mmCIF file of C-alpha atoms in Angstrom:
data_model
loop_
_atom_site.group_PDB
_atom_site.id
_atom_site.type_symbol
_atom_site.label_atom_id
_atom_site.label_comp_id
_atom_site.label_asym_id
_atom_site.label_seq_id
_atom_site.Cartn_x
_atom_site.Cartn_y
_atom_site.Cartn_z
ATOM 1 C CA MET A 1 122.274 91.308 94.045
ATOM 2 C CA ALA A 2 119.086 90.796 96.047
ATOM 3 C CA THR A 3 115.948 92.338 94.574
ATOM 4 C CA ARG A 4 115.516 95.898 95.812
ATOM 5 C CA HIS A 5 112.183 97.716 95.802
ATOM 6 C CA PHE A 6 111.418 101.435 96.079
ATOM 7 C CA LEU A 7 108.102 101.718 97.907
ATOM 8 C CA THR A 8 109.081 104.636 100.165
ATOM 9 C CA LEU A 9 112.184 106.776 100.625
ATOM 10 C CA LEU A 10 112.994 104.613 103.638
ATOM 11 C CA ASP A 11 113.790 101.650 101.362
ATOM 12 C CA LEU A 12 117.125 103.277 100.510
ATOM 13 C CA SER A 13 119.767 104.536 102.894
ATOM 14 C CA PRO A 14 120.496 108.269 103.133
ATOM 15 C CA GLU A 15 123.804 107.619 101.393
ATOM 16 C CA GLU A 16 122.085 105.757 98.543
ATOM 17 C CA LEU A 17 119.568 108.573 98.153
ATOM 18 C CA HIS A 18 122.386 111.121 97.980
ATOM 19 C CA TYR A 19 123.982 108.996 95.260
ATOM 20 C CA LEU A 20 120.691 108.932 93.312
ATOM 21 C CA ILE A 21 120.344 112.727 93.410
ATOM 22 C CA GLN A 22 123.888 113.264 92.178
ATOM 23 C CA ARG A 23 123.535 110.526 89.567
ATOM 24 C CA ALA A 24 120.290 112.079 88.280
ATOM 25 C CA ILE A 25 122.046 115.439 87.857
ATOM 26 C CA THR A 26 124.878 113.718 85.967
ATOM 27 C CA ILE A 27 122.401 111.911 83.685
ATOM 28 C CA LYS A 28 120.541 115.162 82.999
ATOM 29 C CA ASN A 29 123.714 117.065 82.135
ATOM 30 C CA ARG A 30 124.901 114.274 79.856
ATOM 31 C CA LEU A 31 121.575 114.231 78.008
ATOM 32 C CA ARG A 32 121.798 117.986 77.418
ATOM 33 C CA ALA A 33 125.389 117.752 76.180
ATOM 34 C CA GLN A 34 125.292 114.553 74.141
ATOM 35 C CA GLY A 35 121.663 113.639 73.531
ATOM 36 C CA PRO A 36 120.222 110.192 74.376
ATOM 37 C CA THR A 37 123.376 108.208 73.551
ATOM 38 C CA TYR A 38 123.619 106.174 76.794
ATOM 39 C CA ALA A 39 121.472 103.039 76.427
ATOM 40 C CA PRO A 40 122.033 100.605 79.324
ATOM 41 C CA PHE A 41 118.554 99.055 79.103
ATOM 42 C CA THR A 42 118.707 97.442 75.660
ATOM 43 C CA ASN A 43 116.144 94.607 75.591
ATOM 44 C CA ARG A 44 114.958 95.510 79.116
ATOM 45 C CA THR A 45 111.238 96.008 79.806
ATOM 46 C CA LEU A 46 109.368 98.059 82.387
ATOM 47 C CA ALA A 47 105.742 97.147 83.165
ATOM 48 C CA MET A 48 103.730 100.232 84.160
ATOM 49 C CA ILE A 49 100.532 99.416 86.055
ATOM 50 C CA PHE A 50 98.125 102.357 86.371
ATOM 51 C CA GLU A 51 95.025 102.357 88.550
ATOM 52 C CA LYS A 52 95.213 106.169 88.876
ATOM 53 C CA SER A 53 95.448 108.564 85.951
ATOM 54 C CA SER A 54 98.706 110.332 85.206
ATOM 55 C CA THR A 55 100.547 112.764 82.953
ATOM 56 C CA ARG A 56 104.023 113.304 84.417
ATOM 57 C CA THR A 57 104.410 109.768 85.781
ATOM 58 C CA ARG A 58 103.547 107.962 82.571
ATOM 59 C CA VAL A 59 105.474 110.270 80.244
ATOM 60 C CA SER A 60 108.585 110.380 82.443
ATOM 61 C CA PHE A 61 108.836 106.620 82.982
ATOM 62 C CA GLU A 62 108.037 105.753 79.381
ATOM 63 C CA THR A 63 110.516 108.327 78.061
ATOM 64 C CA ALA A 64 113.164 107.169 80.532
ATOM 65 C CA MET A 65 112.988 103.608 79.247
ATOM 66 C CA ALA A 66 112.955 104.707 75.604
ATOM 67 C CA GLN A 67 115.958 107.026 75.980
ATOM 68 C CA PHE A 68 117.864 104.315 77.847
ATOM 69 C CA GLY A 69 117.208 101.810 75.047
ATOM 70 C CA GLY A 70 114.472 99.806 76.754
ATOM 71 C CA HIS A 71 110.722 99.431 76.426
ATOM 72 C CA ALA A 72 107.770 100.325 78.657
ATOM 73 C CA LEU A 73 104.405 98.554 78.703
ATOM 74 C CA PHE A 74 101.334 100.545 79.776
ATOM 75 C CA LEU A 75 98.892 98.358 81.725
ATOM 76 C CA SER A 76 95.628 99.662 83.151
ATOM 77 C CA ALA A 77 93.350 97.598 85.398
ATOM 78 C CA ARG A 78 90.847 97.183 82.587
ATOM 79 C CA ASP A 79 93.583 95.841 80.308
ATOM 80 C CA THR A 80 94.797 93.133 82.686
ATOM 81 C CA GLN A 81 93.462 90.268 84.764
ATOM 82 C CA LEU A 82 93.777 92.491 87.855
ATOM 83 C CA GLY A 83 90.556 94.101 86.671
ATOM 84 C CA ARG A 84 88.881 90.694 86.738
ATOM 85 C CA GLY A 85 89.986 89.804 90.217
ATOM 86 C CA GLU A 86 93.295 87.983 89.759
ATOM 87 C CA PRO A 87 95.134 88.046 93.111
ATOM 88 C CA ILE A 88 97.809 90.726 93.267
ATOM 89 C CA GLY A 89 100.479 88.207 94.162
ATOM 90 C CA ASP A 90 99.671 86.040 91.150
ATOM 91 C CA THR A 91 100.006 88.995 88.794
ATOM 92 C CA ALA A 92 103.336 89.876 90.414
ATOM 93 C CA ARG A 93 104.661 86.348 89.919
ATOM 94 C CA VAL A 94 103.585 86.271 86.277
ATOM 95 C CA LEU A 95 105.136 89.646 85.453
ATOM 96 C CA SER A 96 108.347 88.627 87.219
ATOM 97 C CA GLU A 97 108.749 85.906 84.606
ATOM 98 C CA MET A 98 108.403 88.370 81.716
ATOM 99 C CA VAL A 99 109.660 91.863 82.582
ATOM 100 C CA ASP A 100 112.716 93.315 84.301
ATOM 101 C CA ILE A 101 111.081 95.897 86.562
ATOM 102 C CA VAL A 102 107.566 97.059 87.515
ATOM 103 C CA MET A 103 106.171 100.505 88.283
ATOM 104 C CA ILE A 104 102.764 100.804 89.966
ATOM 105 C CA ARG A 105 100.515 103.848 90.447
ATOM 106 C CA THR A 106 97.612 102.780 92.619
ATOM 107 C CA PHE A 107 95.406 103.518 95.619
ATOM 108 C CA SER A 108 96.280 101.004 98.351
ATOM 109 C CA HIS A 109 99.814 101.061 99.720
ATOM 110 C CA ALA A 110 99.159 97.710 101.401
ATOM 111 C CA GLY A 111 98.286 96.268 97.987
ATOM 112 C CA LEU A 112 101.566 97.582 96.602
ATOM 113 C CA GLU A 113 103.449 95.928 99.458
ATOM 114 C CA THR A 114 101.674 92.637 98.707
ATOM 115 C CA PHE A 115 102.690 92.909 95.055
ATOM 116 C CA ALA A 116 106.321 93.654 95.944
ATOM 117 C CA ALA A 117 106.485 90.759 98.409
ATOM 118 C CA ALA A 118 105.545 88.337 95.608
ATOM 119 C CA SER A 119 107.648 89.974 92.900
ATOM 120 C CA GLY A 120 110.997 88.600 91.761
ATOM 121 C CA VAL A 121 111.899 91.892 90.060
ATOM 122 C CA PRO A 122 112.196 95.432 91.466
ATOM 123 C CA VAL A 123 108.943 97.285 92.134
ATOM 124 C CA ILE A 124 108.681 101.091 92.140
ATOM 125 C CA ASN A 125 105.947 103.044 93.899
ATOM 126 C CA ALA A 126 104.776 105.644 91.392
ATOM 127 C CA LEU A 127 102.122 106.864 93.877
ATOM 128 C CA THR A 128 99.812 105.340 96.441
ATOM 129 C CA ASP A 129 97.340 106.939 98.810
ATOM 130 C CA ASP A 130 100.103 106.977 101.451
ATOM 131 C CA TYR A 131 103.325 107.931 99.626
ATOM 132 C CA HIS A 132 104.778 109.455 96.449
ATOM 133 C CA PRO A 133 108.552 108.869 96.762
ATOM 134 C CA CYS A 134 109.414 109.333 93.071
ATOM 135 C CA GLN A 135 108.137 112.896 93.224
ATOM 136 C CA LEU A 136 110.411 113.585 96.192
ATOM 137 C CA LEU A 137 113.456 112.406 94.252
ATOM 138 C CA ALA A 138 112.653 115.036 91.620
ATOM 139 C CA ASP A 139 111.908 117.662 94.283
ATOM 140 C CA VAL A 140 115.152 117.166 96.178
ATOM 141 C CA MET A 141 117.046 117.002 92.886
ATOM 142 C CA THR A 142 115.605 120.387 91.887
ATOM 143 C CA TRP A 143 116.367 121.911 95.277
ATOM 144 C CA THR A 144 119.929 120.558 95.135
ATOM 145 C CA GLU A 145 120.532 121.779 91.561
ATOM 146 C CA LEU A 146 119.501 125.303 92.462
ATOM 147 C CA ARG A 147 120.763 125.688 96.030
ATOM 148 C CA GLY A 148 123.356 122.969 96.724
ATOM 149 C CA SER A 149 123.133 120.614 99.694
ATOM 150 C CA VAL A 150 119.722 120.583 101.418
ATOM 151 C CA ARG A 151 121.153 119.356 104.705
ATOM 152 C CA GLY A 152 120.222 121.642 107.582
ATOM 153 C CA ARG A 153 117.864 123.757 105.476
ATOM 154 C CA THR A 154 114.171 124.382 106.169
ATOM 155 C CA ALA A 155 111.271 123.355 103.960
ATOM 156 C CA VAL A 156 107.635 124.262 104.610
ATOM 157 C CA TRP A 157 104.683 122.107 103.607
ATOM 158 C CA ILE A 158 101.375 123.992 103.460
ATOM 159 C CA GLY A 159 98.106 122.114 102.990
ATOM 160 C CA ASP A 160 96.749 118.618 103.404
ATOM 161 C CA GLY A 161 98.705 116.004 105.344
ATOM 162 C CA ASN A 162 98.463 113.650 102.371
ATOM 163 C CA ASN A 163 100.735 111.204 100.541
ATOM 164 C CA MET A 164 102.996 114.014 99.358
ATOM 165 C CA CYS A 165 103.292 115.364 102.893
ATOM 166 C CA HIS A 166 104.154 111.875 104.157
ATOM 167 C CA SER A 167 106.952 111.625 101.612
ATOM 168 C CA TRP A 168 108.239 115.089 102.536
ATOM 169 C CA ILE A 169 108.409 113.886 106.148
ATOM 170 C CA ASN A 170 110.447 110.854 105.081
ATOM 171 C CA ALA A 171 112.648 113.131 102.963
ATOM 172 C CA ALA A 172 113.377 115.330 105.981
ATOM 173 C CA ARG A 173 114.559 112.216 107.823
ATOM 174 C CA GLN A 174 116.644 110.847 104.973
ATOM 175 C CA PHE A 175 118.151 114.086 103.634
ATOM 176 C CA ASP A 176 118.571 115.699 107.067
ATOM 177 C CA PHE A 177 116.590 118.935 106.757
ATOM 178 C CA GLN A 178 113.865 120.525 108.865
ATOM 179 C CA LEU A 179 110.228 120.405 107.754
ATOM 180 C CA HIS A 180 107.493 122.742 108.973
ATOM 181 C CA ILE A 181 104.070 121.219 108.321
ATOM 182 C CA CYS A 182 101.225 123.724 108.252
ATOM 183 C CA CYS A 183 97.713 122.323 107.888
ATOM 184 C CA PRO A 184 94.204 122.944 109.228
ATOM 185 C CA GLU A 185 93.056 120.954 112.241
ATOM 186 C CA GLY A 186 91.754 117.573 111.151
ATOM 187 C CA TYR A 187 94.051 117.347 108.130
ATOM 188 C CA GLU A 188 97.283 116.335 109.850
ATOM 189 C CA PRO A 189 99.633 113.687 108.438
ATOM 190 C CA ARG A 190 99.525 110.224 109.956
ATOM 191 C CA GLN A 191 100.709 110.314 113.551
ATOM 192 C CA ASP A 192 103.023 107.312 113.234
ATOM 193 C CA ILE A 193 104.855 108.904 110.300
ATOM 194 C CA MET A 194 105.272 112.158 112.237
ATOM 195 C CA ASP A 195 106.399 110.326 115.371
ATOM 196 C CA ALA A 196 109.080 108.462 113.425
ATOM 197 C CA ALA A 197 110.518 111.765 112.178
ATOM 198 C CA GLY A 198 111.045 113.097 115.687
ATOM 199 C CA ASP A 199 112.486 116.590 115.844
ATOM 200 C CA ARG A 200 112.930 116.791 112.052
ATOM 201 C CA ILE A 201 109.366 118.156 111.830
ATOM 202 C CA VAL A 202 107.256 120.856 113.474
ATOM 203 C CA LEU A 203 103.466 121.037 113.157
ATOM 204 C CA LEU A 204 102.078 124.579 112.770
ATOM 205 C CA ARG A 205 98.707 126.198 112.027
ATOM 206 C CA ASP A 206 99.486 129.696 110.704
ATOM 207 C CA PRO A 207 100.930 129.653 107.145
ATOM 208 C CA SER A 208 102.210 133.226 107.320
ATOM 209 C CA GLU A 209 104.289 132.326 110.366
ATOM 210 C CA ALA A 210 105.331 128.898 109.103
ATOM 211 C CA VAL A 211 107.124 130.326 106.061
ATOM 212 C CA VAL A 212 109.305 132.832 107.932
ATOM 213 C CA ASP A 213 112.975 132.190 107.026
ATOM 214 C CA ALA A 214 112.045 129.156 104.893
ATOM 215 C CA ASP A 215 114.435 127.973 102.186
ATOM 216 C CA LEU A 216 111.657 126.198 100.300
ATOM 217 C CA VAL A 217 107.845 126.241 100.302
ATOM 218 C CA THR A 218 105.701 123.539 98.741
ATOM 219 C CA THR A 219 102.063 122.506 98.571
ATOM 220 C CA ASP A 220 99.608 120.237 96.735
ATOM 221 C CA VAL A 221 95.962 120.277 95.680
ATOM 222 C CA TRP A 222 93.441 120.398 98.494
ATOM 223 C CA ALA A 223 91.458 117.382 97.229
ATOM 224 C CA SER A 224 93.484 114.482 95.862
ATOM 225 C CA MET A 225 92.242 111.790 93.502
ATOM 226 C CA GLY A 226 89.374 109.945 95.182
ATOM 227 C CA GLN A 227 88.453 112.928 97.378
ATOM 228 C CA GLU A 228 86.482 114.912 94.815
ATOM 229 C CA GLU A 229 83.249 114.612 96.800
ATOM 230 C CA GLU A 230 84.970 116.518 99.619
ATOM 231 C CA GLN A 231 85.951 119.433 97.369
ATOM 232 C CA ALA A 232 83.496 122.024 98.716
ATOM 233 C CA LYS A 233 84.265 121.264 102.378
ATOM 234 C CA ARG A 234 87.999 121.263 101.742
ATOM 235 C CA GLU A 235 87.846 124.600 99.943
ATOM 236 C CA ALA A 236 86.258 126.092 103.052
ATOM 237 C CA ASP A 237 88.635 124.399 105.498
ATOM 238 C CA PHE A 238 91.755 125.367 103.506
ATOM 239 C CA ALA A 239 90.658 128.912 102.621
ATOM 240 C CA ASP A 240 93.458 130.479 104.687
ATOM 241 C CA PHE A 241 96.140 128.134 103.351
ATOM 242 C CA GLN A 242 96.548 129.428 99.805
ATOM 243 C CA VAL A 243 100.211 130.022 98.903
ATOM 244 C CA THR A 244 100.689 133.493 97.415
ATOM 245 C CA GLU A 245 103.528 135.764 96.335
ATOM 246 C CA THR A 246 102.998 137.819 99.498
ATOM 247 C CA MET A 247 103.402 134.699 101.609
ATOM 248 C CA LEU A 248 106.694 133.860 99.865
ATOM 249 C CA ASP A 249 107.908 137.381 100.624
ATOM 250 C CA ARG A 250 108.020 136.355 104.302
ATOM 251 C CA ALA A 251 110.466 133.523 103.543
ATOM 252 C CA LYS A 252 114.165 133.886 102.694
ATOM 253 C CA SER A 253 115.008 136.122 99.756
ATOM 254 C CA ASP A 254 116.176 133.117 97.703
ATOM 255 C CA VAL A 255 113.233 130.879 98.621
ATOM 256 C CA LEU A 256 112.053 128.313 96.078
ATOM 257 C CA PHE A 257 108.465 127.201 95.506
ATOM 258 C CA LEU A 258 107.630 123.647 94.409
ATOM 259 C CA HIS A 259 104.356 121.965 93.449
ATOM 260 C CA CYS A 260 104.049 118.364 92.268
ATOM 261 C CA LEU A 261 101.339 119.382 89.761
ATOM 262 C CA PRO A 262 98.684 119.504 88.475
ATOM 263 C CA ALA A 263 98.004 122.816 90.211
ATOM 264 C CA HIS A 264 94.611 124.414 90.755
ATOM 265 C CA ARG A 265 95.249 128.118 90.304
ATOM 266 C CA GLY A 266 93.042 130.180 92.563
ATOM 267 C CA GLU A 267 92.790 127.354 95.121
ATOM 268 C CA GLU A 268 95.959 126.081 96.821
ATOM 269 C CA ILE A 269 98.014 128.721 94.972
ATOM 270 C CA SER A 270 97.254 132.229 93.753
ATOM 271 C CA GLU A 271 96.334 132.684 90.097
ATOM 272 C CA THR A 272 99.772 134.068 89.237
ATOM 273 C CA LEU A 273 102.139 132.204 91.557
ATOM 274 C CA LEU A 274 103.500 129.859 88.893
ATOM 275 C CA ASP A 275 104.625 132.914 86.909
ATOM 276 C CA ASP A 276 106.788 134.065 89.830
ATOM 277 C CA PRO A 277 110.525 133.398 89.291
ATOM 278 C CA ARG A 278 110.666 131.720 92.706
ATOM 279 C CA ALA A 279 108.360 128.991 91.380
ATOM 280 C CA VAL A 280 110.499 126.318 89.719
ATOM 281 C CA VAL A 281 107.754 123.819 89.040
ATOM 282 C CA TRP A 282 108.573 123.234 85.365
ATOM 283 C CA GLN A 283 112.171 122.304 86.159
ATOM 284 C CA GLU A 284 110.798 120.160 88.991
ATOM 285 C CA ALA A 285 108.410 118.365 86.621
ATOM 286 C CA GLY A 286 111.137 117.787 84.054
ATOM 287 C CA ASN A 287 113.389 116.324 86.709
ATOM 288 C CA ARG A 288 110.977 113.424 87.165
ATOM 289 C CA LEU A 289 112.541 111.994 83.977
ATOM 290 C CA HIS A 290 116.132 112.209 85.172
ATOM 291 C CA ALA A 291 115.520 111.143 88.779
ATOM 292 C CA GLN A 292 113.599 108.087 87.617
ATOM 293 C CA LYS A 293 116.320 107.171 85.132
ATOM 294 C CA ALA A 294 118.779 107.155 88.025
ATOM 295 C CA LEU A 295 116.382 105.105 90.148
ATOM 296 C CA ILE A 296 115.721 102.447 87.494
ATOM 297 C CA GLU A 297 119.425 102.244 86.704
ATOM 298 C CA PHE A 298 120.220 101.748 90.403
ATOM 299 C CA LEU A 299 117.585 99.050 90.901
ATOM 300 C CA LEU A 300 118.637 97.119 87.787
ATOM 301 C CA LEU A 301 122.382 97.705 87.602
ATOM 302 C CA GLY A 302 123.469 99.001 91.003
ATOM 303 C CA ARG A 303 125.849 101.944 91.239
ATOM 304 C CA VAL A 304 127.321 103.310 88.038
ATOM 305 C CA ASP A 305 130.513 105.351 88.126
ATOM 306 C CA HIS A 306 130.394 107.019 84.702
#
C-alpha cells in the first residue's frame, strides 16, 4: 500500500473518514469492555516531534501506542538536529529508516508538507498554524456518539478564524454538515479555505443569531500559541463573542458544546460553562485517544474488520 499521510481532513475520502469515526467508537467500546488486550503495533514505533507544547496531544498519542503494544519517542527541537538547522527533508529521510510512523506538532504547515514529501512512512499532522485535523476526528466522534449521524446538521464556530476553524470548515465538507462561522471583522478564516467549502459554510457577525437552532456550538481561545502579544487587543475585539449558557439557550434543546482545550474561563467561555451538562469537553478530550488509535491503525494496517 502506498504511503498515506494525514495532514488535513482532505487527505482522506469522506467514506474513509466515516470508517475512522466508527472504528474509533468500536476501539473505545472494546477498551472499556476488555481492557487494553488488542496489540497490533508490537515492535512498531511512533516518532513524536514537538515544536509546540502539548498536554492532550502528547498523552493521547503516547498512550495509544502503549496500549496497542508499540512505543512512542518524544522528540523536541532542542533534542534533535532540527534544532541545529538540519534540513527538514533530511530528518524525514533519516526517521523513515528507523520508525514506522511520525507525528508532528509544529508551526509551519508548509514545513510539515515538506517533511511528508520526503518521508517514506506515514506522517500525521498533530497541529500546525493552519490546521488541527486530529482534533476534528475526536470532535466528530463525540458528536456522533451522542447524537448519531452528523450529516445535514448545523454546527456553529464562534471566535477566531484560526487553525481549528479551518479544520471545522474541512469537516463540514467531508462529513456533509452546515457550519456557521461567527467572528469579528478582521479575524475571518482564510478566504481560499472558505471558497472551497462553497455553500457548506455561512459567515456571520452576531453570535446570538448564529447559534439559533444549532445542533452544536464550539469555540477556541482568542489568542493561540504565538499570538500572546496580541492578547489585550484580541480581548477587546472578541468581547462580544464569549460563549455563555444564555447563548446556548438560543440553540436547539439538545445542543452540544465542544472546546478543544485548554479553555480560558472568563474569556472565550463564561466561568461556569464547562459545568453545564451541554458541555461535553471531557468526553471530547478523551476521544483524542481513541480517534488517534483508529487513525494510526488505518495508516499502518489499512482497514480492520474486527
